[in-house]
Amino acid sequence: MPEESLQSLMREAIFWKPLLYTSIGMFVITILLIFISPFLAAMMSFAILTLWSRIPAMLTRFTKDLDVGDFFSVMIAINLGGFEGAAFGTLSLWFSRIFSTVEPFEATIEDSIAFLIWVPVMPFFFDLWGGNTIFTMYTFTILRHTTHTLLAF
């Protein structure tokens, strides 16, 4: 019974055809960008992976940490800059909402605020932890969920 319930939720809550067409378009753009700018092709690949991991993660608040968008955002912040990482994370949050109506609007706003506050300072924590990516991600997750809790009041 629970499997049928989850499957019907996924069928009803996710706009699969637009997601598929958008993903194919993004993949074609990635292939074309390989020849123009491998860096932009890599960013587009990250965006595709983030999109496809975020859609199922939007189904409940408990599956939110399953998406890889936070990881890519923090890694972009560490390697390119805090603003770039925050922009990637926030844009991926809002772009993925196009393909599902399940996540409450307030949750996306709270997540966006958390990303805009904490992703830019992750390079500091990365240095503080001696270049340890795992501790940096733990720090981001704790700060992100603390922000959610504070904004929920």
Coordinates of N, CA and C in Angstrom, one line a residue:
M1 N 0.8 -1.2 0.0 CA 0.0 0.0 0.0 C 0.8 1.3 0.0
P2 N 1.9 1.4 0.9 CA 2.6 2.6 0.9 C 3.4 2.9 -0.5
E3 N 3.8 1.8 -1.1 CA 4.4 2.0 -2.4 C 3.5 2.6 -3.4
E4 N 2.3 2.1 -3.5 CA 1.3 2.7 -4.4 C 1.0 4.1 -4.1
S5 N 0.9 4.5 -2.8 CA 0.7 5.8 -2.4 C 1.8 6.8 -2.9
L6 N 3.1 6.3 -2.7 CA 4.2 7.1 -3.1 C 4.2 7.3 -4.6
Q7 N 4.0 6.2 -5.3 CA 3.9 6.2 -6.8 C 2.9 7.2 -7.3
S8 N 1.7 7.1 -6.7 CA 0.6 8.0 -7.2 C 1.0 9.5 -6.9
L9 N 1.6 9.7 -5.7 CA 2.1 11.1 -5.4 C 3.1 11.6 -6.4
M10 N 4.0 10.7 -6.8 CA 5.0 11.1 -7.8 C 4.4 11.4 -9.1
R11 N 3.4 10.6 -9.5 CA 2.7 10.8 -10.8 C 1.9 12.1 -10.8
E12 N 1.3 12.4 -9.7 CA 0.4 13.6 -9.6 C 1.2 14.9 -9.3
A13 N 2.3 14.8 -8.5 CA 3.0 16.0 -8.0 C 4.1 16.4 -8.9
I14 N 4.6 15.6 -9.8 CA 5.7 16.0 -10.6 C 5.3 16.1 -12.1
F15 N 5.7 17.1 -12.7 CA 5.3 17.3 -14.2 C 6.4 16.7 -15.0
W16 N 6.2 15.4 -15.3 CA 7.3 14.6 -15.9 C 7.6 15.0 -17.3
K17 N 6.7 15.3 -18.2 CA 7.0 15.6 -19.5 C 7.8 16.9 -19.6
P18 N 7.4 18.0 -19.0 CA 8.2 19.2 -19.1 C 9.6 19.0 -18.5
L19 N 9.7 18.2 -17.4 CA 11.0 17.9 -16.8 C 11.9 17.1 -17.8
L20 N 11.3 16.2 -18.5 CA 12.0 15.4 -19.5 C 12.5 16.3 -20.6
Y21 N 11.6 17.1 -21.2 CA 12.0 18.0 -22.3 C 13.1 19.0 -21.9
T22 N 12.9 19.5 -20.7 CA 13.9 20.5 -20.2 C 15.2 19.8 -20.0
S23 N 15.2 18.6 -19.4 CA 16.5 17.9 -19.2 C 17.2 17.6 -20.5
I24 N 16.4 17.2 -21.5 CA 17.0 16.9 -22.8 C 17.6 18.2 -23.4
G25 N 16.9 19.3 -23.3 CA 17.4 20.6 -23.7 C 18.7 21.0 -23.0
M26 N 18.7 20.8 -21.7 CA 19.9 21.1 -20.9 C 21.1 20.2 -21.3
F27 N 20.8 18.9 -21.6 CA 21.8 18.0 -22.0 C 22.4 18.4 -23.3
V28 N 21.6 18.8 -24.2 CA 22.1 19.2 -25.6 C 22.9 20.4 -25.4
I29 N 22.5 21.4 -24.6 CA 23.3 22.6 -24.3 C 24.6 22.2 -23.7
T30 N 24.6 21.3 -22.8 CA 25.9 20.8 -22.2 C 26.8 20.3 -23.2
I31 N 26.3 19.4 -24.1 CA 27.2 18.9 -25.2 C 27.8 20.0 -26.1
L32 N 26.9 21.0 -26.4 CA 27.4 22.1 -27.3 C 28.4 22.9 -26.5
L33 N 28.2 23.1 -25.2 CA 29.1 23.9 -24.4 C 30.5 23.3 -24.2
I34 N 30.6 22.0 -24.4 CA 31.9 21.3 -24.2 C 32.9 21.9 -25.2
F35 N 32.5 22.2 -26.4 CA 33.4 22.8 -27.4 C 33.7 24.2 -27.2
I36 N 32.7 25.0 -26.6 CA 32.9 26.4 -26.4 C 33.5 26.7 -25.0
S37 N 33.0 26.1 -24.0 CA 33.5 26.4 -22.6 C 33.3 25.1 -21.8
P38 N 34.3 24.4 -21.5 CA 34.2 23.2 -20.7 C 33.7 23.5 -19.3
F39 N 34.1 24.7 -18.8 CA 33.6 25.2 -17.5 C 32.1 25.3 -17.4
L40 N 31.5 26.0 -18.4 CA 30.1 26.2 -18.5 C 29.4 24.8 -18.7
A41 N 30.0 23.9 -19.4 CA 29.4 22.6 -19.6 C 29.4 21.9 -18.3
A42 N 30.4 22.0 -17.5 CA 30.4 21.4 -16.2 C 29.3 22.0 -15.3
M43 N 29.2 23.3 -15.3 CA 28.1 23.9 -14.5 C 26.7 23.5 -14.9
M44 N 26.5 23.3 -16.2 CA 25.2 22.8 -16.7 C 25.0 21.4 -16.3
S45 N 26.1 20.6 -16.3 CA 26.0 19.2 -15.8 C 25.6 19.2 -14.3
F46 N 26.2 20.1 -13.5 CA 25.8 20.2 -12.1 C 24.3 20.5 -12.0
A47 N 23.9 21.4 -12.8 CA 22.5 21.9 -12.8 C 21.5 20.7 -13.1
I48 N 21.9 19.9 -14.1 CA 21.0 18.8 -14.4 C 21.0 17.8 -13.3
L49 N 22.1 17.5 -12.7 CA 22.2 16.6 -11.5 C 21.4 17.1 -10.3
T50 N 21.5 18.4 -10.1 CA 20.8 19.1 -9.0 C 19.3 19.0 -9.3
L51 N 18.9 19.3 -10.5 CA 17.5 19.3 -10.8 C 16.9 17.9 -10.6
W52 N 17.5 16.9 -11.1 CA 17.0 15.5 -11.0 C 17.1 14.9 -9.6
S53 N 18.0 15.4 -8.7 CA 18.0 15.0 -7.4 C 17.0 15.8 -6.5
R54 N 16.7 17.0 -6.9 CA 15.9 17.9 -6.1 C 14.4 17.5 -6.2
I55 N 14.0 17.1 -7.4 CA 12.6 16.8 -7.7 C 12.0 15.8 -6.7
P56 N 12.6 14.6 -6.6 CA 12.1 13.6 -5.6 C 12.3 14.1 -4.2
A57 N 13.3 14.9 -3.9 CA 13.5 15.3 -2.6 C 12.5 16.4 -2.1
M58 N 11.8 16.9 -3.0 CA 10.8 17.9 -2.7 C 9.5 17.3 -2.2
L59 N 9.3 16.0 -2.3 CA 8.1 15.3 -1.9 C 7.8 15.5 -0.4
T60 N 8.8 15.5 0.4 CA 8.5 15.7 1.9 C 9.7 16.5 2.4
R61 N 9.5 17.1 3.6 CA 10.6 17.8 4.3 C 11.7 16.8 4.7
F62 N 11.3 15.5 4.9 CA 12.3 14.6 5.4 C 13.3 14.1 4.3
T63 N 12.9 14.3 3.1 CA 13.8 13.9 2.0 C 14.6 15.1 1.4
K64 N 14.5 16.2 2.1 CA 15.1 17.4 1.6 C 16.6 17.3 1.4
D65 N 17.2 16.5 2.3 CA 18.7 16.4 2.3 C 19.2 15.3 1.3
L66 N 18.3 14.8 0.5 CA 18.7 13.8 -0.5 C 19.2 14.5 -1.8
D67 N 18.9 15.8 -1.9 CA 19.3 16.4 -3.2 C 20.8 16.8 -3.1
V68 N 21.5 16.9 -4.2 CA 22.9 17.2 -4.2 C 23.1 18.7 -4.4
G69 N 22.0 19.5 -4.5 CA 22.2 21.0 -4.7 C 23.0 21.7 -3.7
D70 N 22.8 21.3 -2.4 CA 23.6 21.9 -1.4 C 25.1 21.6 -1.5
F71 N 25.4 20.3 -1.9 CA 26.8 20.0 -2.1 C 27.4 20.8 -3.2
F72 N 26.8 20.8 -4.4 CA 27.3 21.6 -5.5 C 27.4 23.1 -5.1
S73 N 26.4 23.6 -4.4 CA 26.5 25.0 -4.0 C 27.7 25.3 -3.2
V74 N 27.9 24.5 -2.2 CA 29.1 24.7 -1.3 C 30.4 24.5 -2.0
M75 N 30.5 23.5 -2.9 CA 31.7 23.3 -3.6 C 32.0 24.4 -4.6
I76 N 30.9 25.0 -5.2 CA 31.1 26.1 -6.1 C 31.6 27.3 -5.2
A77 N 31.0 27.5 -4.0 CA 31.4 28.6 -3.2 C 32.9 28.5 -2.8
I78 N 33.3 27.3 -2.5 CA 34.7 27.1 -2.1 C 35.6 27.3 -3.2
N79 N 35.3 26.9 -4.4 CA 36.2 27.0 -5.5 C 36.1 28.2 -6.4
L80 N 34.9 28.8 -6.5 CA 34.7 30.0 -7.3 C 34.4 31.2 -6.6
G81 N 33.7 31.1 -5.4 CA 33.3 32.2 -4.6 C 31.9 32.0 -4.0
G82 N 31.7 32.7 -2.9 CA 30.5 32.6 -2.1 C 29.3 33.0 -2.9
F83 N 29.4 34.2 -3.6 CA 28.2 34.7 -4.4 C 27.8 33.7 -5.4
E84 N 28.8 33.1 -6.2 CA 28.5 32.2 -7.2 C 27.8 30.9 -6.7
G85 N 28.3 30.4 -5.5 CA 27.7 29.2 -4.9 C 26.2 29.5 -4.4
A86 N 26.0 30.7 -3.8 CA 24.7 31.1 -3.3 C 23.8 31.3 -4.5
A87 N 24.2 31.9 -5.6 CA 23.4 32.0 -6.8 C 23.0 30.7 -7.4
F88 N 24.0 29.8 -7.5 CA 23.7 28.5 -8.0 C 22.6 27.8 -7.2
G89 N 22.8 27.7 -5.9 CA 21.9 27.1 -5.0 C 20.5 27.7 -5.0
T90 N 20.4 29.0 -4.9 CA 19.1 29.7 -4.9 C 18.4 29.5 -6.2
L91 N 19.1 29.7 -7.3 CA 18.4 29.5 -8.6 C 18.0 28.0 -8.8
S92 N 18.7 27.1 -8.4 CA 18.3 25.7 -8.5 C 17.1 25.4 -7.7
L93 N 17.0 26.0 -6.5 CA 15.7 25.9 -5.7 C 14.5 26.4 -6.4
W94 N 14.6 27.6 -7.0 CA 13.5 28.2 -7.6 C 13.2 27.5 -9.0
F95 N 14.2 27.2 -9.7 CA 14.0 26.6 -11.0 C 13.3 25.2 -10.9
S96 N 13.6 24.4 -9.9 CA 13.0 23.1 -9.7 C 11.6 23.2 -9.3
R97 N 11.1 24.3 -8.8 CA 9.7 24.5 -8.4 C 8.8 24.4 -9.6
I98 N 9.3 24.7 -10.8 CA 8.5 24.7 -12.0 C 8.0 23.3 -12.3
F99 N 8.7 22.3 -11.8 CA 8.3 20.9 -12.2 C 7.5 20.2 -11.1
S100 N 7.2 20.8 -10.0 CA 6.5 20.2 -8.9 C 5.7 21.2 -8.1
T101 N 4.6 20.8 -7.6 CA 3.8 21.8 -6.8 C 3.7 21.3 -5.3
V102 N 4.5 20.3 -5.0 CA 4.4 19.7 -3.7 C 5.1 20.6 -2.6
E103 N 6.2 21.1 -2.8 CA 6.9 21.9 -1.8 C 6.2 23.2 -1.5
P104 N 5.9 23.4 -0.2 CA 5.2 24.7 0.1 C 6.1 25.9 -0.3
F105 N 5.4 26.9 -0.7 CA 6.2 28.2 -1.1 C 7.0 28.7 0.0
E106 N 6.5 28.6 1.2 CA 7.3 29.1 2.4 C 8.6 28.3 2.6
A107 N 8.5 27.1 2.3 CA 9.7 26.2 2.5 C 10.8 26.6 1.5
T108 N 10.4 27.0 0.3 CA 11.4 27.4 -0.7 C 12.0 28.8 -0.3
I109 N 11.2 29.6 0.2 CA 11.7 30.9 0.7 C 12.6 30.7 1.8
E110 N 12.3 29.9 2.8 CA 13.2 29.6 3.9 C 14.5 29.1 3.5
D111 N 14.4 28.1 2.5 CA 15.6 27.5 2.0 C 16.5 28.5 1.3
S112 N 15.8 29.3 0.5 CA 16.6 30.4 -0.2 C 17.3 31.3 0.7
I113 N 16.6 31.7 1.8 CA 17.3 32.6 2.8 C 18.5 31.9 3.4
A114 N 18.3 30.6 3.7 CA 19.4 29.9 4.3 C 20.6 29.8 3.4
F115 N 20.3 29.5 2.1 CA 21.4 29.4 1.1 C 22.1 30.8 0.9
L116 N 21.3 31.9 0.9 CA 21.9 33.2 0.7 C 22.7 33.6 1.9
I117 N 22.3 33.2 3.0 CA 23.1 33.6 4.2 C 24.3 32.7 4.4
W118 N 24.2 31.4 4.3 CA 25.3 30.5 4.7 C 26.2 30.0 3.6
V119 N 25.8 29.9 2.4 CA 26.7 29.4 1.3 C 27.9 30.4 1.1
P120 N 27.7 31.7 1.1 CA 28.8 32.6 0.9 C 29.9 32.4 2.0
V121 N 29.6 32.0 3.2 CA 30.6 31.9 4.3 C 31.2 30.5 4.4
M122 N 30.8 29.6 3.5 CA 31.3 28.2 3.6 C 32.8 28.2 3.3
P123 N 33.4 29.0 2.4 CA 34.8 29.0 2.2 C 35.6 29.3 3.5
F124 N 35.0 30.1 4.4 CA 35.6 30.4 5.7 C 35.6 29.1 6.5
F125 N 34.5 28.4 6.6 CA 34.4 27.2 7.4 C 35.3 26.1 6.8
F126 N 35.4 26.0 5.5 CA 36.3 25.1 4.8 C 37.7 25.3 5.3
D127 N 38.2 26.6 5.3 CA 39.5 26.9 5.8 C 39.6 26.6 7.3
L128 N 38.6 26.9 8.1 CA 38.5 26.7 9.5 C 38.7 25.2 9.8
W129 N 38.1 24.3 9.0 CA 38.1 22.9 9.3 C 39.3 22.3 8.6
G130 N 40.3 23.1 8.1 CA 41.5 22.5 7.5 C 41.3 21.9 6.2
G131 N 40.3 22.4 5.4 CA 40.0 21.8 4.1 C 39.2 20.5 4.1
N132 N 38.5 20.2 5.2 CA 37.7 19.0 5.3 C 36.3 19.3 4.8
T133 N 36.0 18.7 3.7 CA 34.7 18.9 3.0 C 33.6 18.3 3.8
I134 N 33.8 17.2 4.4 CA 32.7 16.6 5.2 C 32.3 17.5 6.4
F135 N 33.2 18.0 7.1 CA 32.9 18.9 8.2 C 32.3 20.2 7.7
T136 N 32.7 20.6 6.6 CA 32.1 21.8 6.0 C 30.6 21.6 5.6
M137 N 30.4 20.4 5.0 CA 29.0 20.1 4.7 C 28.1 19.9 5.9
Y138 N 28.7 19.3 7.0 CA 28.0 19.2 8.2 C 27.6 20.5 8.8
T139 N 28.6 21.4 8.7 CA 28.4 22.8 9.2 C 27.3 23.5 8.4
F140 N 27.3 23.3 7.1 CA 26.2 23.9 6.3 C 24.9 23.3 6.6
T141 N 24.8 22.0 6.8 CA 23.5 21.4 7.1 C 23.0 21.8 8.4
I142 N 23.8 21.9 9.4 CA 23.4 22.4 10.7 C 22.9 23.8 10.6
L143 N 23.6 24.7 10.0 CA 23.2 26.1 9.9 C 22.0 26.3 9.0
R144 N 21.9 25.5 8.0 CA 20.7 25.5 7.1 C 19.4 25.1 7.9
H145 N 19.5 24.0 8.6 CA 18.3 23.6 9.4 C 18.0 24.5 10.6
T146 N 19.0 25.1 11.2 CA 18.8 26.0 12.2 C 18.1 27.2 11.7
T147 N 18.5 27.7 10.5 CA 17.8 28.8 9.9 C 16.3 28.5 9.6
H148 N 16.1 27.3 9.1 CA 14.7 26.8 8.8 C 13.9 26.9 10.1
T149 N 14.5 26.4 11.2 CA 13.8 26.3 12.5 C 13.4 27.7 13.0
L150 N 14.4 28.6 12.9 CA 14.2 30.0 13.3 C 13.2 30.8 12.5
L151 N 13.2 30.5 11.2 CA 12.3 31.2 10.3 C 10.9 30.6 10.4
A152 N 10.7 29.4 10.9 CA 9.4 28.8 11.0 C 8.6 29.4 12.1
F153 N 9.3 30.1 13.0 CA 8.5 30.7 14.2 C 7.9 32.0 13.8

